[in-house]
Amino acid sequence: MTDVYKMKIAGLERELRLCPINEKIDIAAFIMFSDVEITVESAKLLLERAPEFDVILTAESKGIPLAYEMARQSGKPYVVARKSVKLYMRDVVSVTVQSITTAGEQVLYLDGEKAAMLKGKRVLLADDVISTGESLNALEKLTAVAGGEIVGKTAVLAEGEAAERKDLIFLEPLPLFFKD
């Protein structure tokens, strides 16, 4: 078995390193950080497929460059759900998340001021890869607490069974790699 998976993403060839999740499954690691070309092209293609929205929401992680670029191209604001409470944050709202790429539970937080940016707004969720959907679920819960309305869920890649979901807007499916 090779240690990389070759694929086209937003029309661009990339090699993704295979990483073990457990003794039975490997995943192909898609890292947008530092890949400006993929980020720009992915944002463009996702925006072409996205419904009308007022604000983009992402979790603090590899989805940030995508959300920023989508915001830059669309001229709409973006909000980042944080992984920890910062000193400047007031009236914080939070939800718990379990992600395939993060060991253990995590909590996502929104400052009250950022939560207010979602209230009564059409919210577009953005992430790099959707796998189990737990991060998306947390963003959906944060949006609901803040009083926003989710109008779309976007990702560059949908991994494993997530690629079969009808509620996602994504560019390419990403397989899971099962070991014998």
PDB file of N, CA, C and O in Angstrom, residues 97-141:
ATOM      1  N   VAL A  97     -17.934  18.998  21.020  1.00  0.00           N
ATOM      2  CA  VAL A  97     -17.761  18.302  19.740  1.00  0.00           C
ATOM      3  C   VAL A  97     -16.743  17.169  19.894  1.00  0.00           C
ATOM      4  O   VAL A  97     -15.797  17.278  20.669  1.00  0.00           O
ATOM      5  N   GLN A  98     -16.966  16.085  19.144  1.00  0.00           N
ATOM      6  CA  GLN A  98     -16.030  14.957  19.058  1.00  0.00           C
ATOM      7  C   GLN A  98     -15.665  14.804  17.592  1.00  0.00           C
ATOM      8  O   GLN A  98     -16.533  14.518  16.773  1.00  0.00           O
ATOM      9  N   SER A  99     -14.403  15.034  17.239  1.00  0.00           N
ATOM     10  CA  SER A  99     -13.964  14.990  15.848  1.00  0.00           C
ATOM     11  C   SER A  99     -13.079  13.780  15.595  1.00  0.00           C
ATOM     12  O   SER A  99     -12.349  13.347  16.486  1.00  0.00           O
ATOM     13  N   ILE A 100     -13.126  13.245  14.371  1.00  0.00           N
ATOM     14  CA  ILE A 100     -12.311  12.079  14.013  1.00  0.00           C
ATOM     15  C   ILE A 100     -10.818  12.396  14.073  1.00  0.00           C
ATOM     16  O   ILE A 100     -10.002  11.531  14.348  1.00  0.00           O
ATOM     17  N   THR A 101     -10.436  13.644  13.818  1.00  0.00           N
ATOM     18  CA  THR A 101      -9.015  14.000  13.770  1.00  0.00           C
ATOM     19  C   THR A 101      -8.498  14.583  15.080  1.00  0.00           C
ATOM     20  O   THR A 101      -7.336  14.932  15.177  1.00  0.00           O
ATOM     21  N   THR A 102      -9.357  14.676  16.095  1.00  0.00           N
ATOM     22  CA  THR A 102      -8.948  15.229  17.378  1.00  0.00           C
ATOM     23  C   THR A 102      -9.255  14.217  18.474  1.00  0.00           C
ATOM     24  O   THR A 102     -10.371  13.744  18.574  1.00  0.00           O
ATOM     25  N   ALA A 103      -8.247  13.888  19.272  1.00  0.00           N
ATOM     26  CA  ALA A 103      -8.463  12.929  20.353  1.00  0.00           C
ATOM     27  C   ALA A 103      -9.271  13.579  21.472  1.00  0.00           C
ATOM     28  O   ALA A 103      -8.944  14.660  21.940  1.00  0.00           O
ATOM     29  N   GLY A 104     -10.334  12.901  21.895  1.00  0.00           N
ATOM     30  CA  GLY A 104     -11.140  13.399  23.003  1.00  0.00           C
ATOM     31  C   GLY A 104     -12.140  14.456  22.585  1.00  0.00           C
ATOM     32  O   GLY A 104     -12.221  14.863  21.438  1.00  0.00           O
ATOM     33  N   GLU A 105     -12.929  14.889  23.566  1.00  0.00           N
ATOM     34  CA  GLU A 105     -13.937  15.910  23.318  1.00  0.00           C
ATOM     35  C   GLU A 105     -13.307  17.286  23.236  1.00  0.00           C
ATOM     36  O   GLU A 105     -12.301  17.551  23.869  1.00  0.00           O
ATOM     37  N   GLN A 106     -13.930  18.132  22.445  1.00  0.00           N
ATOM     38  CA  GLN A 106     -13.542  19.531  22.363  1.00  0.00           C
ATOM     39  C   GLN A 106     -14.780  20.378  22.570  1.00  0.00           C
ATOM     40  O   GLN A 106     -15.888  19.929  22.301  1.00  0.00           O
ATOM     41  N   VAL A 107     -14.566  21.600  23.019  1.00  0.00           N
ATOM     42  CA  VAL A 107     -15.661  22.540  23.158  1.00  0.00           C
ATOM     43  C   VAL A 107     -15.402  23.694  22.196  1.00  0.00           C
ATOM     44  O   VAL A 107     -14.275  24.161  22.069  1.00  0.00           O
ATOM     45  N   LEU A 108     -16.443  24.125  21.479  1.00  0.00           N
ATOM     46  CA  LEU A 108     -16.346  25.291  20.602  1.00  0.00           C
ATOM     47  C   LEU A 108     -17.083  26.445  21.257  1.00  0.00           C
ATOM     48  O   LEU A 108     -18.169  26.264  21.809  1.00  0.00           O
ATOM     49  N   TYR A 109     -16.480  27.639  21.180  1.00  0.00           N
ATOM     50  CA  TYR A 109     -17.008  28.823  21.851  1.00  0.00           C
ATOM     51  C   TYR A 109     -17.221  29.962  20.862  1.00  0.00           C
ATOM     52  O   TYR A 109     -16.437  30.151  19.946  1.00  0.00           O
ATOM     53  N   LEU A 110     -18.268  30.735  21.115  1.00  0.00           N
ATOM     54  CA  LEU A 110     -18.492  31.976  20.391  1.00  0.00           C
ATOM     55  C   LEU A 110     -18.607  33.108  21.398  1.00  0.00           C
ATOM     56  O   LEU A 110     -19.349  33.005  22.379  1.00  0.00           O
ATOM     57  N   ASP A 111     -17.878  34.161  21.166  1.00  0.00           N
ATOM     58  CA  ASP A 111     -18.027  35.394  21.929  1.00  0.00           C
ATOM     59  C   ASP A 111     -19.431  35.935  21.666  1.00  0.00           C
ATOM     60  O   ASP A 111     -19.969  35.780  20.557  1.00  0.00           O
ATOM     61  N   GLY A 112     -20.029  36.567  22.655  1.00  0.00           N
ATOM     62  CA  GLY A 112     -21.371  37.114  22.494  1.00  0.00           C
ATOM     63  C   GLY A 112     -21.488  38.068  21.315  1.00  0.00           C
ATOM     64  O   GLY A 112     -22.502  38.092  20.611  1.00  0.00           O
ATOM     65  N   GLU A 113     -20.442  38.855  21.083  1.00  0.00           N
ATOM     66  CA  GLU A 113     -20.441  39.792  19.951  1.00  0.00           C
ATOM     67  C   GLU A 113     -20.476  39.042  18.619  1.00  0.00           C
ATOM     68  O   GLU A 113     -21.177  39.436  17.684  1.00  0.00           O
ATOM     69  N   LYS A 114     -19.732  37.948  18.526  1.00  0.00           N
ATOM     70  CA  LYS A 114     -19.732  37.132  17.300  1.00  0.00           C
ATOM     71  C   LYS A 114     -21.052  36.393  17.148  1.00  0.00           C
ATOM     72  O   LYS A 114     -21.583  36.270  16.035  1.00  0.00           O
ATOM     73  N   ALA A 115     -21.593  35.911  18.269  1.00  0.00           N
ATOM     74  CA  ALA A 115     -22.903  35.253  18.218  1.00  0.00           C
ATOM     75  C   ALA A 115     -23.956  36.223  17.685  1.00  0.00           C
ATOM     76  O   ALA A 115     -24.829  35.838  16.904  1.00  0.00           O
ATOM     77  N   ALA A 116     -23.861  37.492  18.079  1.00  0.00           N
ATOM     78  CA  ALA A 116     -24.817  38.505  17.614  1.00  0.00           C
ATOM     79  C   ALA A 116     -24.728  38.708  16.101  1.00  0.00           C
ATOM     80  O   ALA A 116     -25.717  39.072  15.457  1.00  0.00           O
ATOM     81  N   MET A 117     -23.549  38.437  15.515  1.00  0.00           N
ATOM     82  CA  MET A 117     -23.397  38.554  14.056  1.00  0.00           C
ATOM     83  C   MET A 117     -24.219  37.496  13.325  1.00  0.00           C
ATOM     84  O   MET A 117     -24.506  37.644  12.139  1.00  0.00           O
ATOM     85  N   LEU A 118     -24.578  36.412  14.028  1.00  0.00           N
ATOM     86  CA  LEU A 118     -25.349  35.332  13.411  1.00  0.00           C
ATOM     87  C   LEU A 118     -26.855  35.501  13.598  1.00  0.00           C
ATOM     88  O   LEU A 118     -27.638  34.931  12.839  1.00  0.00           O
ATOM     89  N   LYS A 119     -27.249  36.276  14.601  1.00  0.00           N
ATOM     90  CA  LYS A 119     -28.663  36.403  14.950  1.00  0.00           C
ATOM     91  C   LYS A 119     -29.484  36.949  13.778  1.00  0.00           C
ATOM     92  O   LYS A 119     -29.184  38.000  13.221  1.00  0.00           O
ATOM     93  N   GLY A 120     -30.507  36.167  13.410  1.00  0.00           N
ATOM     94  CA  GLY A 120     -31.396  36.568  12.323  1.00  0.00           C
ATOM     95  C   GLY A 120     -30.756  36.526  10.946  1.00  0.00           C
ATOM     96  O   GLY A 120     -31.330  37.024   9.984  1.00  0.00           O
ATOM     97  N   LYS A 121     -29.573  35.950  10.836  1.00  0.00           N
ATOM     98  CA  LYS A 121     -28.833  35.920   9.567  1.00  0.00           C
ATOM     99  C   LYS A 121     -28.870  34.538   8.915  1.00  0.00           C
ATOM    100  O   LYS A 121     -29.044  33.517   9.571  1.00  0.00           O
ATOM    101  N   ARG A 122     -28.666  34.532   7.592  1.00  0.00           N
ATOM    102  CA  ARG A 122     -28.516  33.294   6.827  1.00  0.00           C
ATOM    103  C   ARG A 122     -27.047  32.887   6.932  1.00  0.00           C
ATOM    104  O   ARG A 122     -26.169  33.606   6.453  1.00  0.00           O
ATOM    105  N   VAL A 123     -26.804  31.747   7.561  1.00  0.00           N
ATOM    106  CA  VAL A 123     -25.446  31.314   7.880  1.00  0.00           C
ATOM    107  C   VAL A 123     -25.013  30.184   6.953  1.00  0.00           C
ATOM    108  O   VAL A 123     -25.731  29.197   6.777  1.00  0.00           O
ATOM    109  N   LEU A 124     -23.816  30.344   6.381  1.00  0.00           N
ATOM    110  CA  LEU A 124     -23.200  29.323   5.541  1.00  0.00           C
ATOM    111  C   LEU A 124     -22.060  28.703   6.343  1.00  0.00           C
ATOM    112  O   LEU A 124     -21.130  29.410   6.752  1.00  0.00           O
ATOM    113  N   LEU A 125     -22.130  27.396   6.588  1.00  0.00           N
ATOM    114  CA  LEU A 125     -21.054  26.711   7.298  1.00  0.00           C
ATOM    115  C   LEU A 125     -19.968  26.333   6.306  1.00  0.00           C
ATOM    116  O   LEU A 125     -20.261  25.945   5.169  1.00  0.00           O
ATOM    117  N   ALA A 126     -18.717  26.439   6.728  1.00  0.00           N
ATOM    118  CA  ALA A 126     -17.585  26.104   5.857  1.00  0.00           C
ATOM    119  C   ALA A 126     -16.547  25.309   6.641  1.00  0.00           C
ATOM    120  O   ALA A 126     -16.233  25.640   7.776  1.00  0.00           O
ATOM    121  N   ASP A 127     -16.028  24.245   6.004  1.00  0.00           N
ATOM    122  CA  ASP A 127     -14.980  23.439   6.619  1.00  0.00           C
ATOM    123  C   ASP A 127     -14.122  22.847   5.508  1.00  0.00           C
ATOM    124  O   ASP A 127     -14.524  22.835   4.345  1.00  0.00           O
ATOM    125  N   ASP A 128     -12.953  22.364   5.881  1.00  0.00           N
ATOM    126  CA  ASP A 128     -12.071  21.760   4.891  1.00  0.00           C
ATOM    127  C   ASP A 128     -12.553  20.362   4.509  1.00  0.00           C
ATOM    128  O   ASP A 128     -12.743  20.046   3.352  1.00  0.00           O
ATOM    129  N   VAL A 129     -12.768  19.511   5.525  1.00  0.00           N
ATOM    130  CA  VAL A 129     -13.211  18.140   5.307  1.00  0.00           C
ATOM    131  C   VAL A 129     -14.345  17.838   6.274  1.00  0.00           C
ATOM    132  O   VAL A 129     -14.259  18.161   7.456  1.00  0.00           O
ATOM    133  N   ILE A 130     -15.386  17.202   5.763  1.00  0.00           N
ATOM    134  CA  ILE A 130     -16.444  16.702   6.632  1.00  0.00           C
ATOM    135  C   ILE A 130     -16.331  15.192   6.632  1.00  0.00           C
ATOM    136  O   ILE A 130     -16.301  14.565   5.567  1.00  0.00           O
ATOM    137  N   SER A 131     -16.230  14.630   7.832  1.00  0.00           N
ATOM    138  CA  SER A 131     -16.097  13.186   7.963  1.00  0.00           C
ATOM    139  C   SER A 131     -17.259  12.634   8.778  1.00  0.00           C
ATOM    140  O   SER A 131     -18.265  12.233   8.222  1.00  0.00           O
ATOM    141  N   THR A 132     -17.143  12.669  10.083  1.00  0.00           N
ATOM    142  CA  THR A 132     -18.230  12.169  10.931  1.00  0.00           C
ATOM    143  C   THR A 132     -19.373  13.158  11.018  1.00  0.00           C
ATOM    144  O   THR A 132     -20.486  12.798  11.370  1.00  0.00           O
ATOM    145  N   GLY A 133     -19.103  14.424  10.741  1.00  0.00           N
ATOM    146  CA  GLY A 133     -20.124  15.458  10.827  1.00  0.00           C
ATOM    147  C   GLY A 133     -20.256  16.076  12.209  1.00  0.00           C
ATOM    148  O   GLY A 133     -21.088  16.955  12.423  1.00  0.00           O
ATOM    149  N   GLU A 134     -19.426  15.654  13.156  1.00  0.00           N
ATOM    150  CA  GLU A 134     -19.526  16.177  14.524  1.00  0.00           C
ATOM    151  C   GLU A 134     -19.183  17.661  14.602  1.00  0.00           C
ATOM    152  O   GLU A 134     -19.839  18.411  15.316  1.00  0.00           O
ATOM    153  N   SER A 135     -18.171  18.093  13.885  1.00  0.00           N
ATOM    154  CA  SER A 135     -17.832  19.522  13.893  1.00  0.00           C
ATOM    155  C   SER A 135     -18.977  20.338  13.300  1.00  0.00           C
ATOM    156  O   SER A 135     -19.330  21.402  13.812  1.00  0.00           O
ATOM    157  N   LEU A 136     -19.570  19.821  12.220  1.00  0.00           N
ATOM    158  CA  LEU A 136     -20.724  20.489  11.614  1.00  0.00           C
ATOM    159  C   LEU A 136     -21.890  20.569  12.590  1.00  0.00           C
ATOM    160  O   LEU A 136     -22.557  21.595  12.687  1.00  0.00           O
ATOM    161  N   ASN A 137     -22.129  19.454  13.302  1.00  0.00           N
ATOM    162  CA  ASN A 137     -23.210  19.443  14.291  1.00  0.00           C
ATOM    163  C   ASN A 137     -22.994  20.523  15.337  1.00  0.00           C
ATOM    164  O   ASN A 137     -23.938  21.206  15.747  1.00  0.00           O
ATOM    165  N   ALA A 138     -21.753  20.681  15.788  1.00  0.00           N
ATOM    166  CA  ALA A 138     -21.448  21.704  16.792  1.00  0.00           C
ATOM    167  C   ALA A 138     -21.704  23.097  16.227  1.00  0.00           C
ATOM    168  O   ALA A 138     -22.272  23.960  16.912  1.00  0.00           O
ATOM    169  N   LEU A 139     -21.311  23.331  14.981  1.00  0.00           N
ATOM    170  CA  LEU A 139     -21.555  24.633  14.350  1.00  0.00           C
ATOM    171  C   LEU A 139     -23.051  24.887  14.173  1.00  0.00           C
ATOM    172  O   LEU A 139     -23.514  26.018  14.347  1.00  0.00           O
ATOM    173  N   GLU A 140     -23.794  23.837  13.859  1.00  0.00           N
ATOM    174  CA  GLU A 140     -25.247  23.971  13.746  1.00  0.00           C
ATOM    175  C   GLU A 140     -25.856  24.367  15.096  1.00  0.00           C
ATOM    176  O   GLU A 140     -26.725  25.233  15.158  1.00  0.00           O
ATOM    177  N   LYS A 141     -25.389  23.715  16.162  1.00  0.00           N
ATOM    178  CA  LYS A 141     -25.893  24.034  17.510  1.00  0.00           C
ATOM    179  C   LYS A 141     -25.542  25.466  17.901  1.00  0.00           C
ATOM    180  O   LYS A 141     -26.376  26.182  18.460  1.00  0.00           O
TER     181      LYS A 141
END
